[in-house]
Amino acid sequence: MTARAHRLLDAFKTFENFLAHVKTKDRDGKIKPIPLHPFIRRVAAEIDTYRLLAYLKSRQMFMTWIVASYAVYSLLKFAGTEFLIASKGEREANEAKDRAMIVYWNLPEWMRLPVTRDITGCPWLFHTDDGERLSEDAARDMLKRLISVAYPSGWK
């Protein structure tokens, strides 16, 4: 197993491990690591344990960032995942999608999906650590998940 594969296994072992690599964007536009306060660690552990959770949320608790991070974590970790974030309005829903994009693009490069342009005519090919191509179906599934996070309004 490659060093990258070992790092990925550790980073995706739990949601809390994943959060250690997550960065958020503050109101001033600065990218910062998500603060791993005790309540955030507890929420991460509960997300890993339970299927249905409800929290009474107040502002400045990073809950939208946590949910956006969990969407990215799930999309990258579990094949075929679809994720729905429900918000009270379209503006809030778009904000959640934007936060998922920020989370994804600020992960360390070794955690993001290895995407390359194929110059032989196929629009996209995904490769494993060993340089082997994934099957067309697996590549299409990965691309669909990546586009939904990184480009919520669609690939242009």
mmCIF file of C-alpha atoms in Angstrom:
data_model
loop_
_atom_site.group_PDB
_atom_site.id
_atom_site.type_symbol
_atom_site.label_atom_id
_atom_site.label_comp_id
_atom_site.label_asym_id
_atom_site.label_seq_id
_atom_site.Cartn_x
_atom_site.Cartn_y
_atom_site.Cartn_z
ATOM 1 C CA MET A 1 0.000 0.000 0.000
ATOM 2 C CA THR A 2 1.329 3.457 -0.875
ATOM 3 C CA ALA A 3 2.073 6.191 1.654
ATOM 4 C CA ARG A 4 -0.833 8.231 0.211
ATOM 5 C CA ALA A 5 -3.188 5.286 0.712
ATOM 6 C CA HIS A 6 -2.144 4.998 4.370
ATOM 7 C CA ARG A 7 -2.694 8.731 4.875
ATOM 8 C CA LEU A 8 -6.126 8.498 3.230
ATOM 9 C CA LEU A 9 -7.143 5.538 5.405
ATOM 10 C CA ASP A 10 -6.216 7.505 8.517
ATOM 11 C CA ALA A 11 -7.867 10.752 7.350
ATOM 12 C CA PHE A 12 -11.131 8.978 6.448
ATOM 13 C CA LYS A 13 -11.182 6.538 9.392
ATOM 14 C CA THR A 14 -13.563 8.812 11.289
ATOM 15 C CA PHE A 15 -15.298 12.083 10.566
ATOM 16 C CA GLU A 16 -13.296 13.682 13.387
ATOM 17 C CA ASN A 17 -10.054 12.629 11.669
ATOM 18 C CA PHE A 18 -11.372 14.195 8.456
ATOM 19 C CA LEU A 19 -12.230 17.449 10.264
ATOM 20 C CA ALA A 20 -8.578 17.791 11.267
ATOM 21 C CA HIS A 21 -7.909 18.578 7.575
ATOM 22 C CA VAL A 22 -10.907 20.886 6.995
ATOM 23 C CA LYS A 23 -10.505 24.590 6.461
ATOM 24 C CA THR A 24 -13.247 27.215 6.647
ATOM 25 C CA LYS A 25 -13.513 30.745 5.336
ATOM 26 C CA ASP A 26 -14.170 33.550 7.795
ATOM 27 C CA ARG A 27 -16.111 36.753 7.116
ATOM 28 C CA ASP A 28 -12.882 38.506 6.066
ATOM 29 C CA GLY A 29 -12.264 35.838 3.428
ATOM 30 C CA LYS A 30 -9.383 34.229 5.324
ATOM 31 C CA ILE A 31 -9.043 30.450 5.089
ATOM 32 C CA LYS A 32 -8.573 28.905 8.532
ATOM 33 C CA PRO A 33 -8.675 25.397 10.018
ATOM 34 C CA ILE A 34 -12.019 24.522 11.563
ATOM 35 C CA PRO A 35 -11.655 24.988 15.326
ATOM 36 C CA LEU A 36 -11.939 21.567 16.919
ATOM 37 C CA HIS A 37 -13.722 22.728 20.071
ATOM 38 C CA PRO A 38 -14.976 19.956 22.379
ATOM 39 C CA PHE A 39 -18.570 20.363 21.135
ATOM 40 C CA ILE A 40 -17.407 20.042 17.512
ATOM 41 C CA ARG A 41 -15.516 16.851 18.386
ATOM 42 C CA ARG A 42 -18.656 15.551 20.129
ATOM 43 C CA VAL A 43 -20.826 16.328 17.100
ATOM 44 C CA ALA A 44 -18.278 14.577 14.843
ATOM 45 C CA ALA A 45 -18.336 11.477 17.069
ATOM 46 C CA GLU A 46 -22.145 11.483 17.125
ATOM 47 C CA ILE A 47 -22.291 11.798 13.332
ATOM 48 C CA ASP A 48 -20.077 8.704 13.075
ATOM 49 C CA THR A 49 -22.306 6.826 15.539
ATOM 50 C CA TYR A 50 -25.931 7.708 14.810
ATOM 51 C CA ARG A 51 -27.984 7.765 11.613
ATOM 52 C CA LEU A 52 -30.354 10.571 12.618
ATOM 53 C CA LEU A 53 -29.371 13.623 14.641
ATOM 54 C CA ALA A 54 -31.155 16.851 15.508
ATOM 55 C CA TYR A 55 -29.428 19.844 17.053
ATOM 56 C CA LEU A 56 -30.844 23.107 18.288
ATOM 57 C CA LYS A 57 -28.375 25.411 16.645
ATOM 58 C CA SER A 58 -27.364 28.948 17.342
ATOM 59 C CA ARG A 59 -25.096 31.199 15.325
ATOM 60 C CA GLN A 60 -21.321 30.847 15.447
ATOM 61 C CA MET A 61 -21.399 27.116 16.230
ATOM 62 C CA PHE A 62 -19.921 26.085 12.858
ATOM 63 C CA MET A 63 -22.872 23.742 12.246
ATOM 64 C CA THR A 64 -23.212 24.723 8.580
ATOM 65 C CA TRP A 65 -19.478 24.119 8.147
ATOM 66 C CA ILE A 66 -19.783 20.756 9.916
ATOM 67 C CA VAL A 67 -22.687 19.678 7.680
ATOM 68 C CA ALA A 68 -20.880 20.889 4.535
ATOM 69 C CA SER A 69 -17.754 19.026 5.692
ATOM 70 C CA TYR A 70 -19.766 15.870 6.310
ATOM 71 C CA ALA A 71 -21.233 16.114 2.812
ATOM 72 C CA VAL A 72 -17.730 16.262 1.318
ATOM 73 C CA TYR A 73 -16.501 13.466 3.628
ATOM 74 C CA SER A 74 -19.420 11.226 2.647
ATOM 75 C CA LEU A 75 -19.125 11.933 -1.067
ATOM 76 C CA LEU A 76 -15.427 11.088 -1.013
ATOM 77 C CA LYS A 77 -15.613 8.091 1.337
ATOM 78 C CA PHE A 78 -18.763 6.245 0.313
ATOM 79 C CA ALA A 79 -19.280 5.305 -3.342
ATOM 80 C CA GLY A 80 -22.672 6.276 -4.730
ATOM 81 C CA THR A 81 -23.455 8.734 -1.946
ATOM 82 C CA GLU A 82 -26.045 11.401 -2.558
ATOM 83 C CA PHE A 83 -26.316 14.182 -0.028
ATOM 84 C CA LEU A 84 -29.169 16.602 0.603
ATOM 85 C CA ILE A 85 -28.757 19.753 2.681
ATOM 86 C CA ALA A 86 -32.124 21.356 3.398
ATOM 87 C CA SER A 87 -32.226 25.035 4.325
ATOM 88 C CA LYS A 88 -34.970 27.545 4.992
ATOM 89 C CA GLY A 89 -34.374 29.353 1.703
ATOM 90 C CA GLU A 90 -32.475 29.312 -1.567
ATOM 91 C CA ARG A 91 -29.840 31.770 -0.305
ATOM 92 C CA GLU A 92 -29.046 29.578 2.694
ATOM 93 C CA ALA A 93 -28.990 26.432 0.536
ATOM 94 C CA ASN A 94 -26.537 28.072 -1.880
ATOM 95 C CA GLU A 95 -24.410 29.165 1.064
ATOM 96 C CA ALA A 96 -24.230 25.551 2.260
ATOM 97 C CA LYS A 97 -23.194 24.386 -1.230
ATOM 98 C CA ASP A 98 -20.580 27.158 -1.385
ATOM 99 C CA ARG A 99 -19.178 26.022 1.940
ATOM 100 C CA ALA A 100 -18.918 22.451 0.670
ATOM 101 C CA MET A 101 -16.920 23.782 -2.289
ATOM 102 C CA ILE A 102 -14.609 25.699 0.064
ATOM 103 C CA VAL A 103 -14.104 22.574 2.181
ATOM 104 C CA TYR A 104 -13.323 20.411 -0.855
ATOM 105 C CA TRP A 105 -10.909 22.789 -2.588
ATOM 106 C CA ASN A 106 -9.025 23.523 0.644
ATOM 107 C CA LEU A 107 -8.427 19.894 1.544
ATOM 108 C CA PRO A 108 -4.820 18.805 1.091
ATOM 109 C CA GLU A 109 -4.306 17.795 -2.531
ATOM 110 C CA TRP A 110 -3.628 14.177 -1.549
ATOM 111 C CA MET A 111 -7.193 13.960 -0.130
ATOM 112 C CA ARG A 112 -8.947 15.234 -3.242
ATOM 113 C CA LEU A 113 -9.962 12.971 -6.126
ATOM 114 C CA PRO A 114 -7.146 12.479 -8.642
ATOM 115 C CA VAL A 115 -8.653 13.959 -11.804
ATOM 116 C CA THR A 116 -6.787 14.315 -15.080
ATOM 117 C CA ARG A 117 -7.815 15.503 -18.540
ATOM 118 C CA ASP A 118 -7.450 12.760 -21.098
ATOM 119 C CA ILE A 119 -5.981 14.036 -24.352
ATOM 120 C CA THR A 120 -6.990 10.916 -26.304
ATOM 121 C CA GLY A 121 -10.634 11.956 -26.655
ATOM 122 C CA CYS A 122 -12.338 10.641 -23.527
ATOM 123 C CA PRO A 123 -13.407 13.768 -21.605
ATOM 124 C CA TRP A 124 -12.265 12.590 -18.152
ATOM 125 C CA LEU A 125 -10.323 9.692 -16.726
ATOM 126 C CA PHE A 126 -9.692 8.899 -13.093
ATOM 127 C CA HIS A 127 -6.599 7.045 -12.021
ATOM 128 C CA THR A 128 -5.663 4.997 -8.974
ATOM 129 C CA ASP A 129 -2.470 5.617 -6.992
ATOM 130 C CA ASP A 130 -0.808 2.972 -9.167
ATOM 131 C CA GLY A 131 -1.685 4.882 -12.340
ATOM 132 C CA GLU A 132 -4.332 2.405 -13.469
ATOM 133 C CA ARG A 133 -7.546 3.724 -14.976
ATOM 134 C CA LEU A 134 -10.781 3.159 -13.141
ATOM 135 C CA SER A 135 -13.635 1.560 -15.023
ATOM 136 C CA GLU A 136 -15.771 3.957 -17.035
ATOM 137 C CA ASP A 137 -18.695 3.514 -14.622
ATOM 138 C CA ALA A 138 -16.516 4.157 -11.557
ATOM 139 C CA ALA A 139 -14.974 7.214 -13.224
ATOM 140 C CA ARG A 140 -18.415 8.570 -14.176
ATOM 141 C CA ASP A 141 -19.649 8.070 -10.589
ATOM 142 C CA MET A 142 -16.617 9.860 -9.138
ATOM 143 C CA LEU A 143 -16.942 12.716 -11.621
ATOM 144 C CA LYS A 144 -20.647 13.123 -10.836
ATOM 145 C CA ARG A 145 -19.905 13.342 -7.107
ATOM 146 C CA LEU A 146 -17.010 15.746 -7.614
ATOM 147 C CA ILE A 147 -18.983 18.058 -9.891
ATOM 148 C CA SER A 148 -21.930 18.183 -7.498
ATOM 149 C CA VAL A 149 -19.615 19.430 -4.718
ATOM 150 C CA ALA A 150 -17.106 21.505 -6.630
ATOM 151 C CA TYR A 151 -19.461 22.915 -9.271
ATOM 152 C CA PRO A 152 -22.991 22.944 -7.820
ATOM 153 C CA SER A 153 -24.365 24.848 -10.800
ATOM 154 C CA GLY A 154 -22.925 22.267 -13.182
ATOM 155 C CA TRP A 155 -19.785 21.775 -15.234
ATOM 156 C CA LYS A 156 -19.318 24.297 -18.035
#
